[in-house]
PDB file of C-alpha atoms in Angstrom:
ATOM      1  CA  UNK A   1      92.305 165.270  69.917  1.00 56.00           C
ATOM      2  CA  UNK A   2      94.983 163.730  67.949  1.00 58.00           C
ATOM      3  CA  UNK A   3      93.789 160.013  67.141  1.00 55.00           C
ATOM      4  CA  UNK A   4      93.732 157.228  64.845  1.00 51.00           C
ATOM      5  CA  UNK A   5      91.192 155.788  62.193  1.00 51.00           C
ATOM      6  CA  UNK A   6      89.904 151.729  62.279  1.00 51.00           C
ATOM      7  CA  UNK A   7      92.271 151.489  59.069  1.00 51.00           C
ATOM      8  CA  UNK A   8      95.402 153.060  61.796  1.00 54.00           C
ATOM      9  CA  UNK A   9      95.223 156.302  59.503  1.00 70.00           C
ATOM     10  CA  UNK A  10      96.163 159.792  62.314  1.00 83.00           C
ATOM     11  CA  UNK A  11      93.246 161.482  62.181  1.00 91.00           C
ATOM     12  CA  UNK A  12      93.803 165.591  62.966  1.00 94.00           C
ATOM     13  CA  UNK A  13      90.220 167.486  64.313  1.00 96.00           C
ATOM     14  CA  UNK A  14      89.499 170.615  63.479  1.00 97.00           C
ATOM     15  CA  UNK A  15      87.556 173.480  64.454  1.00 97.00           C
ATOM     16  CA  UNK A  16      86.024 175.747  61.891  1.00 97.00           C
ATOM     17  CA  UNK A  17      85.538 179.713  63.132  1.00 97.00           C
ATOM     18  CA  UNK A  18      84.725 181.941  60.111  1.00 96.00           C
ATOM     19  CA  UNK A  19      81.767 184.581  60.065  1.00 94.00           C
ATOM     20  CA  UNK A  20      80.590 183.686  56.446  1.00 94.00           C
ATOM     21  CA  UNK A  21      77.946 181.212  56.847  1.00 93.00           C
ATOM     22  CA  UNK A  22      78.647 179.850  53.185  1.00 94.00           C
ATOM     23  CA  UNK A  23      82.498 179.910  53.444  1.00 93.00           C
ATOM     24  CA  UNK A  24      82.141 177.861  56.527  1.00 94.00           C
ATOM     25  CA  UNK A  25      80.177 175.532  55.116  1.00 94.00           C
ATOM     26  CA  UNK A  26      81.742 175.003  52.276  1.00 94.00           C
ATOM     27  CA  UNK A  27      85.036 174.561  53.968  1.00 95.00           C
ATOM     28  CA  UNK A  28      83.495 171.913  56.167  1.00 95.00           C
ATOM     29  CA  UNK A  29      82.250 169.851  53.684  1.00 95.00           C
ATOM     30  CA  UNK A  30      85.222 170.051  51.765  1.00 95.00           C
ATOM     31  CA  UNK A  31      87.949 169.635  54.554  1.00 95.00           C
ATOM     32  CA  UNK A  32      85.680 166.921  55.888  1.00 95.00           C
ATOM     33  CA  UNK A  33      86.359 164.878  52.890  1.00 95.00           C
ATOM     34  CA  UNK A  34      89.915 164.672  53.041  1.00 94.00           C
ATOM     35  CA  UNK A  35      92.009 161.574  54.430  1.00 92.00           C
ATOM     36  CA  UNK A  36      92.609 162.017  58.199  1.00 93.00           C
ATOM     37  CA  UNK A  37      90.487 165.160  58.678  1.00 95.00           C
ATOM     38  CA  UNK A  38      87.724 165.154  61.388  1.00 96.00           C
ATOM     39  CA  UNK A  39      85.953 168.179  61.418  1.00 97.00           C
ATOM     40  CA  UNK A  40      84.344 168.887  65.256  1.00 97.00           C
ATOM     41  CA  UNK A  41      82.673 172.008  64.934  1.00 96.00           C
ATOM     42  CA  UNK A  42      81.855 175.297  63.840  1.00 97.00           C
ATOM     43  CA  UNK A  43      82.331 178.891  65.351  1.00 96.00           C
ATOM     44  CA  UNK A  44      80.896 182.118  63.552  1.00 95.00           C
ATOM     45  CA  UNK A  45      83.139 184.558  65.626  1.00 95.00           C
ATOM     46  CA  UNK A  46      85.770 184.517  68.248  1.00 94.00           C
ATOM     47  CA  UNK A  47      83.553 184.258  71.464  1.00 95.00           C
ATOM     48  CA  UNK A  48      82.149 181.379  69.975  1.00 96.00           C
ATOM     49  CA  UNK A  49      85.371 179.777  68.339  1.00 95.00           C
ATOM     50  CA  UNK A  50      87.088 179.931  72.224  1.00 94.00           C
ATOM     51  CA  UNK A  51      84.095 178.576  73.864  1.00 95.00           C
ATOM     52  CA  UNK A  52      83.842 175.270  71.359  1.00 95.00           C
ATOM     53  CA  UNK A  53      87.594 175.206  71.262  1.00 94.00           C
ATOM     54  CA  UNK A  54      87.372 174.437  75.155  1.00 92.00           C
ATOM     55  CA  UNK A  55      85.066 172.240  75.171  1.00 93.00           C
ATOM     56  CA  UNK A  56      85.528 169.947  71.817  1.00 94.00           C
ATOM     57  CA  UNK A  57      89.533 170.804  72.686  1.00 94.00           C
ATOM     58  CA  UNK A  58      90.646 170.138  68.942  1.00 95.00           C
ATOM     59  CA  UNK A  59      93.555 169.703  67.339  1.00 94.00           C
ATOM     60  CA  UNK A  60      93.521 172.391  65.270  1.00 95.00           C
ATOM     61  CA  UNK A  61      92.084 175.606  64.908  1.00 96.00           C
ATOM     62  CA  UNK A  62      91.340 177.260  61.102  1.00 96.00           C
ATOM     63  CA  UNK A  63      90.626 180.826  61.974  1.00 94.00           C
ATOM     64  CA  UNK A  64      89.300 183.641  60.373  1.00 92.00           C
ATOM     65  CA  UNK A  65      90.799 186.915  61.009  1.00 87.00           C
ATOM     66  CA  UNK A  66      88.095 189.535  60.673  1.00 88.00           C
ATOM     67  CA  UNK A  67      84.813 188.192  62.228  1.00 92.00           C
ATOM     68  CA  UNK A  68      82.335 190.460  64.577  1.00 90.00           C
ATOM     69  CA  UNK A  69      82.425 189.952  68.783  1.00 90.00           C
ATOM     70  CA  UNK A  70      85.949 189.106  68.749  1.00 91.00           C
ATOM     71  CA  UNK A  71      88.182 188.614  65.755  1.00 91.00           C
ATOM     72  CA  UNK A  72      90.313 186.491  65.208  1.00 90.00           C
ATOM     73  CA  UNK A  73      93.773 187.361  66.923  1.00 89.00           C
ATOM     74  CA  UNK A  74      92.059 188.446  70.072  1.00 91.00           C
ATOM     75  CA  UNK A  75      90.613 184.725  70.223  1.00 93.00           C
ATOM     76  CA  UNK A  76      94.345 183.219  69.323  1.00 91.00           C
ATOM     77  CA  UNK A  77      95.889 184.998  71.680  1.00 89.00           C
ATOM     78  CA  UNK A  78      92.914 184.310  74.479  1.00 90.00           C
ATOM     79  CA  UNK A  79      93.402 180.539  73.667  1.00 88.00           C
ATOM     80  CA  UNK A  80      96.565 180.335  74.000  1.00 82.00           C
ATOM     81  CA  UNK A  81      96.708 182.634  77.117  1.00 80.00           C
ATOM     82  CA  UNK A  82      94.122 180.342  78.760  1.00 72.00           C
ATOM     83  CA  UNK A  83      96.292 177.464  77.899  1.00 61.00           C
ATOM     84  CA  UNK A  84      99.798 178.664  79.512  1.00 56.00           C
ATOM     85  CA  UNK A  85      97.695 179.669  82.828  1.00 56.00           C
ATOM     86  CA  UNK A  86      96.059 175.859  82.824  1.00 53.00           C
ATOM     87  CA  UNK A  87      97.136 173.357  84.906  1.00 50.00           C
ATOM     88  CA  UNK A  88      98.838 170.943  82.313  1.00 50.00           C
ATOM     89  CA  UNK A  89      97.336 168.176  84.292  1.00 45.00           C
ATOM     90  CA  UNK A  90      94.248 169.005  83.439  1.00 51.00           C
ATOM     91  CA  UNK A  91      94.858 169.090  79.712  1.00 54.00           C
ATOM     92  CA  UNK A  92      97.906 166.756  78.764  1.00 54.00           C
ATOM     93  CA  UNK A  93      97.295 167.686  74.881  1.00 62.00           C
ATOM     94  CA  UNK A  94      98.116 171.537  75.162  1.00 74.00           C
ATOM     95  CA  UNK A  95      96.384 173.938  73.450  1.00 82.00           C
ATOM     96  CA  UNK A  96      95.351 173.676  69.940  1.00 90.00           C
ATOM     97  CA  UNK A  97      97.347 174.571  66.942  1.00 90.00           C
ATOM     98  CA  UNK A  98      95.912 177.759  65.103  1.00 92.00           C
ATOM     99  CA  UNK A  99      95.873 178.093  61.699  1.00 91.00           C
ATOM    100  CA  UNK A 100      94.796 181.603  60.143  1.00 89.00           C
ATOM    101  CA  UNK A 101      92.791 181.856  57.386  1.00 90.00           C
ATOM    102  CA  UNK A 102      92.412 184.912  55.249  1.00 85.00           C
ATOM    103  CA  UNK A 103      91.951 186.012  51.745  1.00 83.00           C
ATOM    104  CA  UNK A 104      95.293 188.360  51.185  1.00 72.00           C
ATOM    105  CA  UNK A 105      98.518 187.262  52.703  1.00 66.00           C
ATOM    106  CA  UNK A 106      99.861 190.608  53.194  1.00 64.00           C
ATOM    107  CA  UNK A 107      96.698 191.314  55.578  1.00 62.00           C
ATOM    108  CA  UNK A 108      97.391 193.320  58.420  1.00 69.00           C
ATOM    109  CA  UNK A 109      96.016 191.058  60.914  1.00 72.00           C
ATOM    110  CA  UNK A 110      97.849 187.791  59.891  1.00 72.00           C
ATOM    111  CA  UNK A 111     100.892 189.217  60.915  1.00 74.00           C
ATOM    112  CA  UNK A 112      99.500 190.345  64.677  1.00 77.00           C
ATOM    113  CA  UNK A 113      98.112 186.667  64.643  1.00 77.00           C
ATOM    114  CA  UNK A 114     101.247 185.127  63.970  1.00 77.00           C
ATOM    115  CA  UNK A 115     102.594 187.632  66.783  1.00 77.00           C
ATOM    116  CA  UNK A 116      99.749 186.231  68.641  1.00 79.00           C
ATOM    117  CA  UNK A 117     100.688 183.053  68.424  1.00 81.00           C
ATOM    118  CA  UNK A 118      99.370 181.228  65.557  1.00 85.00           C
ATOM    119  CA  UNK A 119     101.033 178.876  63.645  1.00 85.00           C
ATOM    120  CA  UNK A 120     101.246 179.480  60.329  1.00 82.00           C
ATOM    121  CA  UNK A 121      98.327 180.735  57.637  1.00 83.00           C
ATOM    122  CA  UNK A 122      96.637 180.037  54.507  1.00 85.00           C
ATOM    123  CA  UNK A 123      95.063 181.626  52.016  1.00 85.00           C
ATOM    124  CA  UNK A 124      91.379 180.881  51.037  1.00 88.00           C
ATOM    125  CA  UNK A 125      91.884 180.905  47.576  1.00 88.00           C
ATOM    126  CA  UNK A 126      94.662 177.894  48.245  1.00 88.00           C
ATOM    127  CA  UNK A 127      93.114 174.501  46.873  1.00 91.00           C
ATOM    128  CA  UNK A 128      91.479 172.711  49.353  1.00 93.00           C
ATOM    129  CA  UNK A 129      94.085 169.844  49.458  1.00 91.00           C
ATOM    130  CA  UNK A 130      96.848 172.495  50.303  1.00 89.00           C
ATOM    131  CA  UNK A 131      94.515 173.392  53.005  1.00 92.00           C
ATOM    132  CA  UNK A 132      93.956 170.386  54.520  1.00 93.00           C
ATOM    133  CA  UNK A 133      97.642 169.378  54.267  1.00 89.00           C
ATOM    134  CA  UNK A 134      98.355 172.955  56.020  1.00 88.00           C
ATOM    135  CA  UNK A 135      96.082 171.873  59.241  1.00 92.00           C
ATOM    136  CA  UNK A 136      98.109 168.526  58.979  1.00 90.00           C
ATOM    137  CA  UNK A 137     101.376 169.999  59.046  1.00 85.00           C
ATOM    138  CA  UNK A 138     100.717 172.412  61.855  1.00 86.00           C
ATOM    139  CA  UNK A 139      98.850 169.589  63.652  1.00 89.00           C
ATOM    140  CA  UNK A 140     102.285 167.843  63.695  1.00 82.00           C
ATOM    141  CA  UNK A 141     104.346 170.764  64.611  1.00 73.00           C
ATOM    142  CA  UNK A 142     106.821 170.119  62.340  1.00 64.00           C
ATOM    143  CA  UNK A 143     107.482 172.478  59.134  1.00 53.00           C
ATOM    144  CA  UNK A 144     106.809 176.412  58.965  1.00 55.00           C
ATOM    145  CA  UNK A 145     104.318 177.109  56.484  1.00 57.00           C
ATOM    146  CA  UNK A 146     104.873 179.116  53.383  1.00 62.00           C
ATOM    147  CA  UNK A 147     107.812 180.845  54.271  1.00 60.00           C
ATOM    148  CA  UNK A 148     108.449 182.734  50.902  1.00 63.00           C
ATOM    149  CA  UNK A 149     105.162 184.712  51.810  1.00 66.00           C
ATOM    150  CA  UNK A 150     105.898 184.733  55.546  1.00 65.00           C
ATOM    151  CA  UNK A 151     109.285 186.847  54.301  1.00 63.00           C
ATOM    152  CA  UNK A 152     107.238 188.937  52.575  1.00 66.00           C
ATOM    153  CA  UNK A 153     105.012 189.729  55.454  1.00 64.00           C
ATOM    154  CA  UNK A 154     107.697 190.471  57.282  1.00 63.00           C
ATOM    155  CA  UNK A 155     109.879 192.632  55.102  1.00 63.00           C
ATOM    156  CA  UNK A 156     107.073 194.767  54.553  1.00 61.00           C
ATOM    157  CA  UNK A 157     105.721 194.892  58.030  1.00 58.00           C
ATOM    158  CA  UNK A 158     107.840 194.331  61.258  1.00 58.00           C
ATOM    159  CA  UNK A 159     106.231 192.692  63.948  1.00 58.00           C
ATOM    160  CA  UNK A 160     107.077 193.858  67.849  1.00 58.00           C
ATOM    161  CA  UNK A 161     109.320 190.568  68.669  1.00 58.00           C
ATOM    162  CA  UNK A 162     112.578 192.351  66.865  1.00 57.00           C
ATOM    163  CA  UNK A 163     114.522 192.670  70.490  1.00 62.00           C
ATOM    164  CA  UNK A 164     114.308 189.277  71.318  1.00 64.00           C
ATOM    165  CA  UNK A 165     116.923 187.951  69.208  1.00 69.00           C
ATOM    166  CA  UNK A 166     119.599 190.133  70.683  1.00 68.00           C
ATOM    167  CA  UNK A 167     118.560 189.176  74.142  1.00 69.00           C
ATOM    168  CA  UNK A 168     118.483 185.440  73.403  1.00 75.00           C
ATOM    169  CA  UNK A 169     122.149 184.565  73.783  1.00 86.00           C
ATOM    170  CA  UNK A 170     121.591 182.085  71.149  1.00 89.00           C
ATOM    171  CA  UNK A 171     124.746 179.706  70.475  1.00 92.00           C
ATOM    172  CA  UNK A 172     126.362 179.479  66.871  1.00 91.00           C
ATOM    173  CA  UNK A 173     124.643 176.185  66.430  1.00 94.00           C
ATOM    174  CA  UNK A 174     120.871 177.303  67.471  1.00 94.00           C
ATOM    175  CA  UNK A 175     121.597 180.768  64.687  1.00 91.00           C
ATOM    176  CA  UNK A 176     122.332 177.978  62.272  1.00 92.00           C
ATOM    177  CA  UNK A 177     118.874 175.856  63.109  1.00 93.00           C
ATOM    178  CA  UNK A 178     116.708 178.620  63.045  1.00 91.00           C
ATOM    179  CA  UNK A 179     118.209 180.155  59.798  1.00 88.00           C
ATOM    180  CA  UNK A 180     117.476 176.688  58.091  1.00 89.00           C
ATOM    181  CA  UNK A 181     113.940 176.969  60.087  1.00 86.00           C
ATOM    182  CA  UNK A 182     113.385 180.167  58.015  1.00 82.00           C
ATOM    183  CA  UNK A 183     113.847 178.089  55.254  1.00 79.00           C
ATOM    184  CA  UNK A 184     110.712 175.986  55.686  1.00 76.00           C
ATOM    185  CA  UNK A 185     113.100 172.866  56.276  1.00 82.00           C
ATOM    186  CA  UNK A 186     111.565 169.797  58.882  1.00 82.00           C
ATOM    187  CA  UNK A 187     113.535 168.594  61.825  1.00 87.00           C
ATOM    188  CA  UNK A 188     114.568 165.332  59.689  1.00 90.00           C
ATOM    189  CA  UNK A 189     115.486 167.935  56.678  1.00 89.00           C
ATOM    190  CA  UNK A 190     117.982 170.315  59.337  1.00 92.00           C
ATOM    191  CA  UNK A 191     119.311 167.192  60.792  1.00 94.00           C
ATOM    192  CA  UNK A 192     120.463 165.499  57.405  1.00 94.00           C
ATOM    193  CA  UNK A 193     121.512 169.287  56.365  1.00 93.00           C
ATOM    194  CA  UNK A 194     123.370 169.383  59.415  1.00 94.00           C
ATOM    195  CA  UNK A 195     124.372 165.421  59.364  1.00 94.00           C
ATOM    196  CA  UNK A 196     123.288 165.080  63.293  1.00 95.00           C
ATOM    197  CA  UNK A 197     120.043 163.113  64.423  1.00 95.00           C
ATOM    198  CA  UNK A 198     117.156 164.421  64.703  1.00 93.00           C
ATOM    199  CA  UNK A 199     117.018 164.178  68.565  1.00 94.00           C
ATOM    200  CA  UNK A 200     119.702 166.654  68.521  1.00 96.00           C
ATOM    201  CA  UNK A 201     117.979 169.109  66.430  1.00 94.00           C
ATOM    202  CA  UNK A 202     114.757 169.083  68.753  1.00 93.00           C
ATOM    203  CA  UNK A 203     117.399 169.794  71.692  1.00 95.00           C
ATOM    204  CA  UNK A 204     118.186 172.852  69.209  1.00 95.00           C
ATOM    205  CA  UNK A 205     114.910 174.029  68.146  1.00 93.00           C
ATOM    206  CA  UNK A 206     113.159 173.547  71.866  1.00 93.00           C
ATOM    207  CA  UNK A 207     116.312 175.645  73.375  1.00 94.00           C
ATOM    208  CA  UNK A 208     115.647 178.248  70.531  1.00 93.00           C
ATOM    209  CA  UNK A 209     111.888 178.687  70.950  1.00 90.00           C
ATOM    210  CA  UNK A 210     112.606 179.117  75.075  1.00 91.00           C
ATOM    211  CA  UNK A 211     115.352 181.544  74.765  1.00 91.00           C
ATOM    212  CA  UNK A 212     113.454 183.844  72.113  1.00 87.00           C
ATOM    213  CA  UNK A 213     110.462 183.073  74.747  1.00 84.00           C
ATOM    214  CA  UNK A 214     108.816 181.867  70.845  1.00 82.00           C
ATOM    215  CA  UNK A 215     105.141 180.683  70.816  1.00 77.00           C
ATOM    216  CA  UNK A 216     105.996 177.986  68.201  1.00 81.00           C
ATOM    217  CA  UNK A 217     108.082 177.934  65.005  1.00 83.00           C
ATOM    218  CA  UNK A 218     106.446 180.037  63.181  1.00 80.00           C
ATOM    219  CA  UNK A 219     106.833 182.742  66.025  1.00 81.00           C
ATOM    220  CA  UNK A 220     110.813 181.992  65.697  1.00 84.00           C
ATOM    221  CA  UNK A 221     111.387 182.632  62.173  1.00 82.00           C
ATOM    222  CA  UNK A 222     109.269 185.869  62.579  1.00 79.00           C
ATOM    223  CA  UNK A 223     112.092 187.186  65.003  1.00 81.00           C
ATOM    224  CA  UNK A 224     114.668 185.573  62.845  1.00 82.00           C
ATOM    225  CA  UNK A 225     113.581 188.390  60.032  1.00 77.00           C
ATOM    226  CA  UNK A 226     112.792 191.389  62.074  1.00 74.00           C
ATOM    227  CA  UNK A 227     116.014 190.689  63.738  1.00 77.00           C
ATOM    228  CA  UNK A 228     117.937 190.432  60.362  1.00 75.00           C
ATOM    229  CA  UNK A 229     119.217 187.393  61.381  1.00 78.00           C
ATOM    230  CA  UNK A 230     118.103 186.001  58.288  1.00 72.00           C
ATOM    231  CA  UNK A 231     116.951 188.585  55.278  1.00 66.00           C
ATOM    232  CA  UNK A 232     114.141 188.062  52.568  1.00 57.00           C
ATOM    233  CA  UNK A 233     115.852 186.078  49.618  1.00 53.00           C
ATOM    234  CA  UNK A 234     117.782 183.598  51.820  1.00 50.00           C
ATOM    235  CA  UNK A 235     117.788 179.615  51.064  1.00 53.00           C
ATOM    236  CA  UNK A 236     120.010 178.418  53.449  1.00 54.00           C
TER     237      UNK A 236
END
């Protein structure tokens, strides 16, 4: 969980699930190194990466996609699904973040992880700085990731969420939060855009995720493009 360091640095933990022995390793060692990274454990497939993920109950989750037993969006979803069902007493953190982790970003199964729930992806080719500041970001639940390559996910591949826009019954001022959303803006960044505080925006972007019944942000700029509420190209 979500802590801080002696020197008051937050400090994010992370689960590792990837079938390559080597990749694993080496992202271990590497993630392990940087500031306000705490790496928990391991997990060679899905099985395994739910099981640890219960019981070390991380902050984060950097998941592999395609790994034997169960792969990777079968284990998002199942964590996630576990989660919701849970009686919130009995874990007041919520379940972790996931972040996906694959080698081509138009990959089949990121996009039915993302429609699985996970919160954003990274490539493993991505310097390891950009990867640890990924699993930061997510950990905070604050910014979508990449969203130039998330639009080009979704132009080229629809997820199954397209409906759920129309039966939202979003007001004109939640369209105008999630379009910014799409545009990989913070809540401080739509709030000075939109020159209200930031309180108001989370108002905004909790009433959005509930009404498009959206697993995270992520989830909610997903629908925002298979809806064509917002079309590849736009910058706010």
């Amino acid at each position: 969980m979500t802590g801080r360091s002696d020197v008051g640095e937050t400090v994010t933990t992370l689960l590792i699930a990837d079938d390559d022995e080597v990749t694993r390793s080496g992202l271990r060692t590497l993630l392990a190194a940087q500031p306000g990274i705490e790496v928990v454990g391991e997990a060679a497939d899905g099985v395994e990466a739910v099981e640890r993920a219960r019981r070390l109950r991380p902050d984060v989750v950097l998941m592999d996609v395609r790994m034997p037993r169960r792969n990777g969006i079968e284990a998002t979803r199942q964590l996630l699904a576990e989660s919701a069902e849970s009686d919130e007493s009995a874990d007041p953190t919520g379940p972790p973040k996931v972040v996906v982790i694959t080698t081509f970003e138009n990959d089949d199964y990121v996009t039915a992880a993302l429609s699985a729930g996970a919160a954003g992806f990274v490539l493993k080719r991505f310097p390891v700085r950009q990867i640890a500041e990924a699993v930061r970001v997510v950990a905070a639940g604050e910014a979508i990731l990449f969203p130039t390559a998330l639009r080009r996910m979704v132009a080229a591949r629809p997820l199954d969420s397209a409906a759920a826009l129309p039966r939202a019954a979003l007001t004109g001022r939640e369209e105008e939060v999630l379009r910014l959303m799409a545009t990989g803006l913070s809540n401080p960044e739509i709030a000075e855009s939109l020159t209200v505080s930031l309180e108001t925006v989370k108002t905004h972007v909790g009433n959005v995720l509930t009404k498009l019944g959206a697993q995270n942000r992520t989830h909610a700029v997903v629908i925002a493009y298979e809806s064509g509420l917002v079309v590849p190209g736009f910058t706010g």
